[in-house]
Amino acid sequence: MPTIIKHIHLPGTTPFSTAQALQSLLVTQHLKYKASPSTIPEPPPYLLTFSPTPVYTFGRRSPPSLLPPSTLKTLREPLSTQLKYEGREKVEEAEVVATSRGGLTTFHGPGQLVVYPIIDLKSIHTPRFPQGLGVRDYVCALEKTTMSLLSTYKIPSFTTSNPGVWVNPREGGKTGEKEEKIAALGVHLRRHISSFGLGLNLYTDLRWFERIVACGIEGRGVTSLVKVQGDMGNEDKRMLGNRGKEIAMMNAAGQWGETFVEKLWGEEAWVNWVCLEELGKELGEEIGVEGREWFESLKRQQELNLEDVD
């Protein structure tokens, strides 16, 4: 019987806390099953994708409580953006959030595709991974999937000893002094259940990264898909305006998911896109009345997000 991976994509820009709450709920379903497999159905693998409100996240090794007040103040300062295609100015502030993922400090925000796979690594038994998926293989799949996506935009990319995906448009993708990170990676595992994942900069405002040493790596820059395309003289007109950007985000999320599933499960699996309303019904009694009300409020927020895109 083929494996079905359920893909939940949150359109528009989603509050980071909302995405975290949804991720936590899906992880909990897997943990409940592992604790009592005879009493509840096995949950499917999930793929959660979204573009968040501005937030600086800190991994387990770098809690924000260690930062001096002056640094925290700098991180929370507003950033003004001139929306040239809308003729108006937008001012945003970033949250500062501690997380359980690995890695150090990074930024997530609008224009970034964030991908959170919620899967049981040991439930994957395929000819490629007969003993289940190891952590190293899992991280490699995240990176290779991202590199495959970038190749469809004719952007060469590579990995280094540091987690994540890197590009070097000035030297055709070869490792050198000018290498820049385009996708950051940080995961968390509990009883082999994955959470968190990666953030790929599509049309992210890179000024947010000027306030931090991204991922704790000195002397390396951060870039985005749009910037690399511009450096290569290949500006993508499809990413102009809210509607074009949203379509580009959804297309990238869909293609990333399809490639990731193929790398882990092969052809004996497919991706099923699931809307929030359908997901709430599927979880049913597991989430109770309060959970169903939360899903309803989240669905209304996503409808508002789509109105903003129009």
mmCIF file of C-alpha atoms in Angstrom:
data_model
loop_
_atom_site.group_PDB
_atom_site.id
_atom_site.type_symbol
_atom_site.label_atom_id
_atom_site.label_comp_id
_atom_site.label_asym_id
_atom_site.label_seq_id
_atom_site.Cartn_x
_atom_site.Cartn_y
_atom_site.Cartn_z
ATOM 1 C CA MET A 1 0.000 0.000 0.000
ATOM 2 C CA PRO A 2 1.518 3.375 -0.968
ATOM 3 C CA THR A 3 2.500 5.890 1.701
ATOM 4 C CA ILE A 4 0.524 9.123 1.678
ATOM 5 C CA ILE A 5 2.296 12.236 2.941
ATOM 6 C CA LYS A 6 -0.054 15.033 3.926
ATOM 7 C CA HIS A 7 1.126 18.497 2.911
ATOM 8 C CA ILE A 8 -0.290 21.493 4.795
ATOM 9 C CA HIS A 9 0.630 24.828 3.217
ATOM 10 C CA LEU A 10 -0.320 28.022 5.052
ATOM 11 C CA PRO A 11 -0.810 30.797 2.471
ATOM 12 C CA GLY A 12 0.201 34.422 2.908
ATOM 13 C CA THR A 13 2.265 35.330 5.960
ATOM 14 C CA THR A 14 1.596 33.277 9.092
ATOM 15 C CA PRO A 15 2.412 34.330 12.687
ATOM 16 C CA PHE A 16 5.382 32.229 13.739
ATOM 17 C CA SER A 17 3.651 31.239 16.991
ATOM 18 C CA THR A 18 0.688 29.896 15.005
ATOM 19 C CA ALA A 19 2.892 27.689 12.850
ATOM 20 C CA GLN A 20 4.710 26.463 15.964
ATOM 21 C CA ALA A 21 1.406 25.553 17.630
ATOM 22 C CA LEU A 22 0.299 23.584 14.571
ATOM 23 C CA GLN A 23 3.645 21.795 14.380
ATOM 24 C CA SER A 24 3.429 20.913 18.077
ATOM 25 C CA LEU A 25 -0.059 19.475 17.614
ATOM 26 C CA LEU A 26 1.075 17.237 14.743
ATOM 27 C CA VAL A 27 4.157 16.064 16.646
ATOM 28 C CA THR A 28 1.955 15.241 19.640
ATOM 29 C CA GLN A 29 -0.229 12.993 17.466
ATOM 30 C CA HIS A 30 2.827 10.944 16.520
ATOM 31 C CA LEU A 31 4.086 10.752 20.105
ATOM 32 C CA LYS A 32 0.681 9.629 21.361
ATOM 33 C CA TYR A 33 0.647 6.828 18.820
ATOM 34 C CA LYS A 34 4.137 5.675 19.787
ATOM 35 C CA ALA A 35 3.095 5.631 23.449
ATOM 36 C CA SER A 36 -0.055 3.596 22.778
ATOM 37 C CA PRO A 37 -0.103 2.153 19.250
ATOM 38 C CA SER A 38 -2.968 -0.235 19.949
ATOM 39 C CA THR A 39 -5.460 2.465 20.940
ATOM 40 C CA ILE A 40 -5.234 5.097 18.189
ATOM 41 C CA PRO A 41 -4.637 5.011 14.421
ATOM 42 C CA GLU A 42 -1.121 5.683 13.188
ATOM 43 C CA PRO A 43 -0.876 9.298 11.998
ATOM 44 C CA PRO A 44 0.505 9.954 8.515
ATOM 45 C CA PRO A 45 3.763 11.768 7.772
ATOM 46 C CA TYR A 46 3.127 15.520 7.563
ATOM 47 C CA LEU A 47 4.830 18.320 5.679
ATOM 48 C CA LEU A 48 4.085 21.829 6.985
ATOM 49 C CA THR A 49 5.149 24.768 4.808
ATOM 50 C CA PHE A 50 4.633 28.481 5.401
ATOM 51 C CA SER A 51 6.179 31.953 5.260
ATOM 52 C CA PRO A 52 6.294 33.513 8.734
ATOM 53 C CA THR A 53 6.126 36.922 10.312
ATOM 54 C CA PRO A 54 9.606 38.272 11.202
ATOM 55 C CA VAL A 55 11.278 36.323 13.990
ATOM 56 C CA TYR A 56 14.777 35.615 15.252
ATOM 57 C CA THR A 57 14.909 32.032 16.500
ATOM 58 C CA PHE A 58 17.520 30.588 18.789
ATOM 59 C CA GLY A 59 18.552 26.940 18.976
ATOM 60 C CA ARG A 60 19.169 24.906 22.106
ATOM 61 C CA ARG A 61 22.809 25.981 22.282
ATOM 62 C CA SER A 62 22.111 29.716 22.069
ATOM 63 C CA PRO A 63 19.167 30.783 24.267
ATOM 64 C CA PRO A 64 18.262 34.488 23.927
ATOM 65 C CA SER A 65 18.487 34.796 27.719
ATOM 66 C CA LEU A 66 22.279 34.890 27.284
ATOM 67 C CA LEU A 67 22.125 38.021 25.126
ATOM 68 C CA PRO A 68 22.765 41.481 26.601
ATOM 69 C CA PRO A 69 19.737 43.822 26.696
ATOM 70 C CA SER A 70 21.310 46.067 24.045
ATOM 71 C CA THR A 71 21.432 43.184 21.544
ATOM 72 C CA LEU A 72 17.826 42.205 22.236
ATOM 73 C CA LYS A 73 16.814 45.823 21.705
ATOM 74 C CA THR A 74 18.587 45.887 18.336
ATOM 75 C CA LEU A 75 16.877 42.684 17.215
ATOM 76 C CA ARG A 76 13.460 44.111 18.074
ATOM 77 C CA GLU A 77 13.941 47.453 16.325
ATOM 78 C CA PRO A 78 11.434 48.138 13.510
ATOM 79 C CA LEU A 79 12.485 47.720 9.901
ATOM 80 C CA SER A 80 10.905 49.900 7.234
ATOM 81 C CA THR A 81 10.358 48.614 3.708
ATOM 82 C CA GLN A 82 9.287 50.631 0.689
ATOM 83 C CA LEU A 83 6.870 48.487 -1.303
ATOM 84 C CA LYS A 84 7.661 49.896 -4.729
ATOM 85 C CA TYR A 85 5.002 47.892 -6.530
ATOM 86 C CA GLU A 86 2.310 49.066 -4.092
ATOM 87 C CA GLY A 87 3.445 52.653 -3.571
ATOM 88 C CA ARG A 88 3.485 52.457 0.226
ATOM 89 C CA GLU A 89 5.787 51.869 3.176
ATOM 90 C CA LYS A 90 5.577 48.884 5.530
ATOM 91 C CA VAL A 91 7.098 48.794 9.018
ATOM 92 C CA GLU A 92 7.675 45.454 10.740
ATOM 93 C CA GLU A 93 9.156 44.306 14.034
ATOM 94 C CA ALA A 94 10.716 40.920 14.750
ATOM 95 C CA GLU A 95 10.000 38.586 17.644
ATOM 96 C CA VAL A 96 12.789 36.865 19.558
ATOM 97 C CA VAL A 97 11.974 33.211 20.245
ATOM 98 C CA ALA A 98 13.816 30.303 21.869
ATOM 99 C CA THR A 99 13.241 26.917 20.190
ATOM 100 C CA SER A 100 14.174 23.275 20.773
ATOM 101 C CA ARG A 101 15.837 22.838 17.367
ATOM 102 C CA GLY A 102 19.537 22.340 16.809
ATOM 103 C CA GLY A 103 21.763 25.093 15.489
ATOM 104 C CA LEU A 104 22.324 28.632 16.661
ATOM 105 C CA THR A 105 20.656 31.925 15.733
ATOM 106 C CA THR A 106 18.827 32.578 12.482
ATOM 107 C CA PHE A 107 16.061 34.710 11.026
ATOM 108 C CA HIS A 108 12.732 33.634 9.537
ATOM 109 C CA GLY A 109 10.357 36.037 7.851
ATOM 110 C CA PRO A 110 8.205 37.009 4.886
ATOM 111 C CA GLY A 111 9.510 35.772 1.552
ATOM 112 C CA GLN A 112 11.146 32.744 3.137
ATOM 113 C CA LEU A 113 9.839 29.231 2.534
ATOM 114 C CA VAL A 114 9.919 27.408 5.862
ATOM 115 C CA VAL A 115 9.571 23.629 5.669
ATOM 116 C CA TYR A 116 8.776 21.464 8.707
ATOM 117 C CA PRO A 117 8.544 17.703 8.021
ATOM 118 C CA ILE A 118 6.830 15.850 10.885
ATOM 119 C CA ILE A 119 7.686 12.206 10.294
ATOM 120 C CA ASP A 120 8.761 9.112 12.199
ATOM 121 C CA LEU A 121 12.212 8.425 10.790
ATOM 122 C CA LYS A 122 12.086 4.781 11.875
ATOM 123 C CA SER A 123 8.772 4.187 10.079
ATOM 124 C CA ILE A 124 10.459 4.570 6.682
ATOM 125 C CA HIS A 125 11.305 1.124 5.362
ATOM 126 C CA THR A 126 12.201 1.231 1.693
ATOM 127 C CA PRO A 127 14.895 -0.447 -0.425
ATOM 128 C CA ARG A 128 16.912 2.726 0.012
ATOM 129 C CA PHE A 129 16.438 2.782 3.811
ATOM 130 C CA PRO A 130 15.639 -0.782 4.921
ATOM 131 C CA GLN A 131 16.467 -0.064 8.594
ATOM 132 C CA GLY A 132 14.649 3.235 8.768
ATOM 133 C CA LEU A 133 16.093 6.679 8.256
ATOM 134 C CA GLY A 134 19.131 7.832 10.221
ATOM 135 C CA VAL A 135 19.700 11.434 11.279
ATOM 136 C CA ARG A 136 22.553 11.941 8.822
ATOM 137 C CA ASP A 137 20.459 10.584 5.946
ATOM 138 C CA TYR A 138 17.550 12.799 6.977
ATOM 139 C CA VAL A 139 19.638 15.984 7.046
ATOM 140 C CA CYS A 140 21.171 15.025 3.707
ATOM 141 C CA ALA A 141 17.662 14.592 2.230
ATOM 142 C CA LEU A 142 16.672 18.083 3.411
ATOM 143 C CA GLU A 143 19.756 19.589 1.793
ATOM 144 C CA LYS A 144 19.617 17.587 -1.451
ATOM 145 C CA THR A 145 15.914 18.368 -1.900
ATOM 146 C CA THR A 146 16.640 22.073 -1.569
ATOM 147 C CA MET A 147 19.506 21.833 -4.038
ATOM 148 C CA SER A 148 17.215 20.068 -6.515
ATOM 149 C CA LEU A 149 14.684 22.880 -6.210
ATOM 150 C CA LEU A 150 17.356 25.531 -6.782
ATOM 151 C CA SER A 151 18.572 23.700 -9.879
ATOM 152 C CA THR A 152 15.147 24.234 -11.488
ATOM 153 C CA TYR A 153 15.892 27.966 -11.246
ATOM 154 C CA LYS A 154 19.318 27.304 -12.823
ATOM 155 C CA ILE A 155 21.050 28.160 -9.555
ATOM 156 C CA PRO A 156 24.035 25.923 -8.706
ATOM 157 C CA SER A 157 24.335 25.164 -5.000
ATOM 158 C CA PHE A 158 26.391 23.017 -2.663
ATOM 159 C CA THR A 159 26.816 21.888 0.928
ATOM 160 C CA THR A 160 29.755 22.364 3.286
ATOM 161 C CA SER A 161 30.755 21.006 6.686
ATOM 162 C CA ASN A 162 28.231 23.480 8.096
ATOM 163 C CA PRO A 163 24.538 22.451 7.799
ATOM 164 C CA GLY A 164 22.472 24.200 5.153
ATOM 165 C CA VAL A 165 22.700 24.984 1.455
ATOM 166 C CA TRP A 166 25.100 27.484 -0.052
ATOM 167 C CA VAL A 167 25.551 29.302 -3.348
ATOM 168 C CA ASN A 168 28.345 31.229 -4.966
ATOM 169 C CA PRO A 169 27.041 33.000 -8.070
ATOM 170 C CA ARG A 170 30.359 34.706 -8.727
ATOM 171 C CA GLU A 171 32.212 31.410 -9.127
ATOM 172 C CA GLY A 172 29.556 29.180 -10.649
ATOM 173 C CA GLY A 173 28.628 27.412 -7.441
ATOM 174 C CA LYS A 174 32.124 26.355 -6.346
ATOM 175 C CA THR A 175 33.196 26.704 -2.740
ATOM 176 C CA GLY A 176 35.201 29.884 -2.235
ATOM 177 C CA GLU A 177 35.578 33.031 -0.203
ATOM 178 C CA LYS A 178 32.284 34.487 -1.425
ATOM 179 C CA GLU A 179 30.023 31.570 -0.552
ATOM 180 C CA GLU A 180 26.635 32.642 0.805
ATOM 181 C CA LYS A 181 23.962 30.669 2.620
ATOM 182 C CA ILE A 182 20.583 30.514 0.902
ATOM 183 C CA ALA A 183 18.933 27.902 3.155
ATOM 184 C CA ALA A 184 19.439 27.401 6.896
ATOM 185 C CA LEU A 185 18.780 24.070 8.568
ATOM 186 C CA GLY A 186 17.938 23.100 12.138
ATOM 187 C CA VAL A 187 16.018 20.037 13.290
ATOM 188 C CA HIS A 188 14.732 18.439 16.477
ATOM 189 C CA LEU A 189 14.050 14.752 17.104
ATOM 190 C CA ARG A 190 12.067 13.162 19.912
ATOM 191 C CA ARG A 191 11.619 9.397 19.808
ATOM 192 C CA HIS A 192 12.631 9.618 16.138
ATOM 193 C CA ILE A 193 9.801 12.084 15.380
ATOM 194 C CA SER A 194 11.158 15.052 13.420
ATOM 195 C CA SER A 195 10.204 18.681 13.856
ATOM 196 C CA PHE A 196 11.525 22.007 12.577
ATOM 197 C CA GLY A 197 13.505 21.739 9.342
ATOM 198 C CA LEU A 198 14.776 24.484 7.070
ATOM 199 C CA GLY A 199 14.222 28.001 5.805
ATOM 200 C CA LEU A 200 14.896 28.806 2.137
ATOM 201 C CA ASN A 201 15.216 32.476 1.220
ATOM 202 C CA LEU A 202 13.126 33.143 -1.881
ATOM 203 C CA TYR A 203 12.491 36.903 -1.779
ATOM 204 C CA THR A 204 13.381 37.574 1.871
ATOM 205 C CA ASP A 205 14.473 41.073 2.896
ATOM 206 C CA LEU A 206 18.113 40.309 3.671
ATOM 207 C CA ARG A 207 18.559 43.394 5.856
ATOM 208 C CA TRP A 208 17.139 41.391 8.779
ATOM 209 C CA PHE A 209 20.261 39.208 8.701
ATOM 210 C CA GLU A 210 22.560 42.204 9.180
ATOM 211 C CA ARG A 211 21.687 42.199 12.896
ATOM 212 C CA ILE A 212 23.026 38.689 13.586
ATOM 213 C CA VAL A 213 25.835 36.296 12.762
ATOM 214 C CA ALA A 214 23.568 33.840 10.978
ATOM 215 C CA CYS A 215 23.926 30.312 12.379
ATOM 216 C CA GLY A 216 27.035 31.489 14.263
ATOM 217 C CA ILE A 217 29.224 31.347 11.139
ATOM 218 C CA GLU A 218 31.568 34.319 10.900
ATOM 219 C CA GLY A 219 32.704 35.698 7.541
ATOM 220 C CA ARG A 220 29.918 34.200 5.438
ATOM 221 C CA GLY A 221 27.017 36.023 3.840
ATOM 222 C CA VAL A 222 23.335 35.271 3.400
ATOM 223 C CA THR A 223 21.474 35.534 0.116
ATOM 224 C CA SER A 224 18.121 34.811 -1.504
ATOM 225 C CA LEU A 225 16.878 33.225 -4.702
ATOM 226 C CA VAL A 226 15.824 36.602 -6.110
ATOM 227 C CA LYS A 227 19.200 38.185 -5.293
ATOM 228 C CA VAL A 228 21.147 35.327 -6.868
ATOM 229 C CA GLN A 229 18.999 35.523 -9.994
ATOM 230 C CA GLY A 230 19.677 39.267 -10.147
ATOM 231 C CA ASP A 231 23.429 38.712 -9.758
ATOM 232 C CA MET A 232 23.259 36.223 -12.618
ATOM 233 C CA GLY A 233 21.230 38.609 -14.778
ATOM 234 C CA ASN A 234 18.138 36.409 -14.623
ATOM 235 C CA GLU A 235 15.531 38.476 -12.764
ATOM 236 C CA ASP A 236 12.329 36.459 -12.316
ATOM 237 C CA LYS A 237 9.409 38.703 -13.312
ATOM 238 C CA ARG A 238 6.985 36.170 -11.810
ATOM 239 C CA MET A 239 7.936 37.301 -8.302
ATOM 240 C CA LEU A 240 6.716 40.867 -8.710
ATOM 241 C CA GLY A 241 3.724 41.926 -6.622
ATOM 242 C CA ASN A 242 1.879 40.030 -3.898
ATOM 243 C CA ARG A 243 0.057 37.649 -6.214
ATOM 244 C CA GLY A 244 3.192 36.659 -8.123
ATOM 245 C CA LYS A 245 5.121 36.119 -4.907
ATOM 246 C CA GLU A 246 2.401 33.979 -3.367
ATOM 247 C CA ILE A 247 2.177 31.792 -6.468
ATOM 248 C CA ALA A 248 5.973 31.430 -6.502
ATOM 249 C CA MET A 249 5.917 30.459 -2.799
ATOM 250 C CA MET A 250 3.226 27.804 -3.313
ATOM 251 C CA ASN A 251 4.969 26.402 -6.386
ATOM 252 C CA ALA A 252 8.273 26.155 -4.520
ATOM 253 C CA ALA A 253 6.558 24.476 -1.554
ATOM 254 C CA GLY A 254 4.847 21.956 -3.815
ATOM 255 C CA GLN A 255 7.961 21.115 -5.797
ATOM 256 C CA TRP A 256 10.074 20.813 -2.643
ATOM 257 C CA GLY A 257 7.544 18.420 -1.133
ATOM 258 C CA GLU A 258 7.304 16.201 -4.213
ATOM 259 C CA THR A 259 11.094 15.921 -4.472
ATOM 260 C CA PHE A 260 11.536 15.235 -0.741
ATOM 261 C CA VAL A 261 8.958 12.444 -0.771
ATOM 262 C CA GLU A 262 10.572 10.828 -3.796
ATOM 263 C CA LYS A 263 13.985 10.902 -2.123
ATOM 264 C CA LEU A 264 12.711 9.215 1.059
ATOM 265 C CA TRP A 265 9.929 6.895 -0.100
ATOM 266 C CA GLY A 266 10.573 6.549 -3.822
ATOM 267 C CA GLU A 267 7.748 6.095 -6.279
ATOM 268 C CA GLU A 268 5.638 4.127 -3.780
ATOM 269 C CA ALA A 269 4.348 7.305 -2.167
ATOM 270 C CA TRP A 270 2.507 10.463 -3.086
ATOM 271 C CA VAL A 271 1.733 13.867 -1.593
ATOM 272 C CA ASN A 272 -1.807 14.822 -0.649
ATOM 273 C CA TRP A 273 -2.396 18.544 -0.069
ATOM 274 C CA VAL A 274 -4.658 19.052 2.954
ATOM 275 C CA CYS A 275 -6.526 22.237 3.865
ATOM 276 C CA LEU A 276 -6.948 23.298 7.497
ATOM 277 C CA GLU A 277 -10.647 22.462 7.535
ATOM 278 C CA GLU A 278 -9.970 18.917 6.354
ATOM 279 C CA LEU A 279 -7.103 18.492 8.826
ATOM 280 C CA GLY A 280 -9.298 19.613 11.729
ATOM 281 C CA LYS A 281 -11.951 17.062 10.770
ATOM 282 C CA GLU A 282 -9.376 14.289 10.458
ATOM 283 C CA LEU A 283 -7.973 14.939 13.919
ATOM 284 C CA GLY A 284 -11.546 15.017 15.252
ATOM 285 C CA GLU A 285 -11.896 13.965 18.869
ATOM 286 C CA GLU A 286 -8.137 13.986 19.373
ATOM 287 C CA ILE A 287 -8.073 17.771 19.574
ATOM 288 C CA GLY A 288 -11.355 18.344 21.443
ATOM 289 C CA VAL A 289 -13.664 21.359 21.275
ATOM 290 C CA GLU A 290 -10.918 23.866 22.074
ATOM 291 C CA GLY A 291 -8.734 22.439 19.323
ATOM 292 C CA ARG A 292 -11.519 22.612 16.753
ATOM 293 C CA GLU A 293 -12.207 26.242 17.690
ATOM 294 C CA TRP A 294 -8.497 26.974 17.259
ATOM 295 C CA PHE A 295 -8.592 25.422 13.784
ATOM 296 C CA GLU A 296 -11.580 27.584 12.885
ATOM 297 C CA SER A 297 -9.777 30.754 13.985
ATOM 298 C CA LEU A 298 -6.669 29.692 12.050
ATOM 299 C CA LYS A 299 -8.743 29.048 8.941
ATOM 300 C CA ARG A 300 -10.286 32.533 9.192
ATOM 301 C CA GLN A 301 -6.823 34.063 9.546
ATOM 302 C CA GLN A 302 -5.617 32.254 6.428
ATOM 303 C CA GLU A 303 -8.657 33.528 4.495
ATOM 304 C CA LEU A 304 -7.680 37.072 5.521
ATOM 305 C CA ASN A 305 -4.122 36.381 4.379
ATOM 306 C CA LEU A 306 -5.380 35.417 0.939
ATOM 307 C CA GLU A 307 -7.421 38.614 0.758
ATOM 308 C CA ASP A 308 -4.218 40.566 1.437
ATOM 309 C CA VAL A 309 -2.519 38.695 -1.401
ATOM 310 C CA ASP A 310 -5.274 39.752 -3.823
#
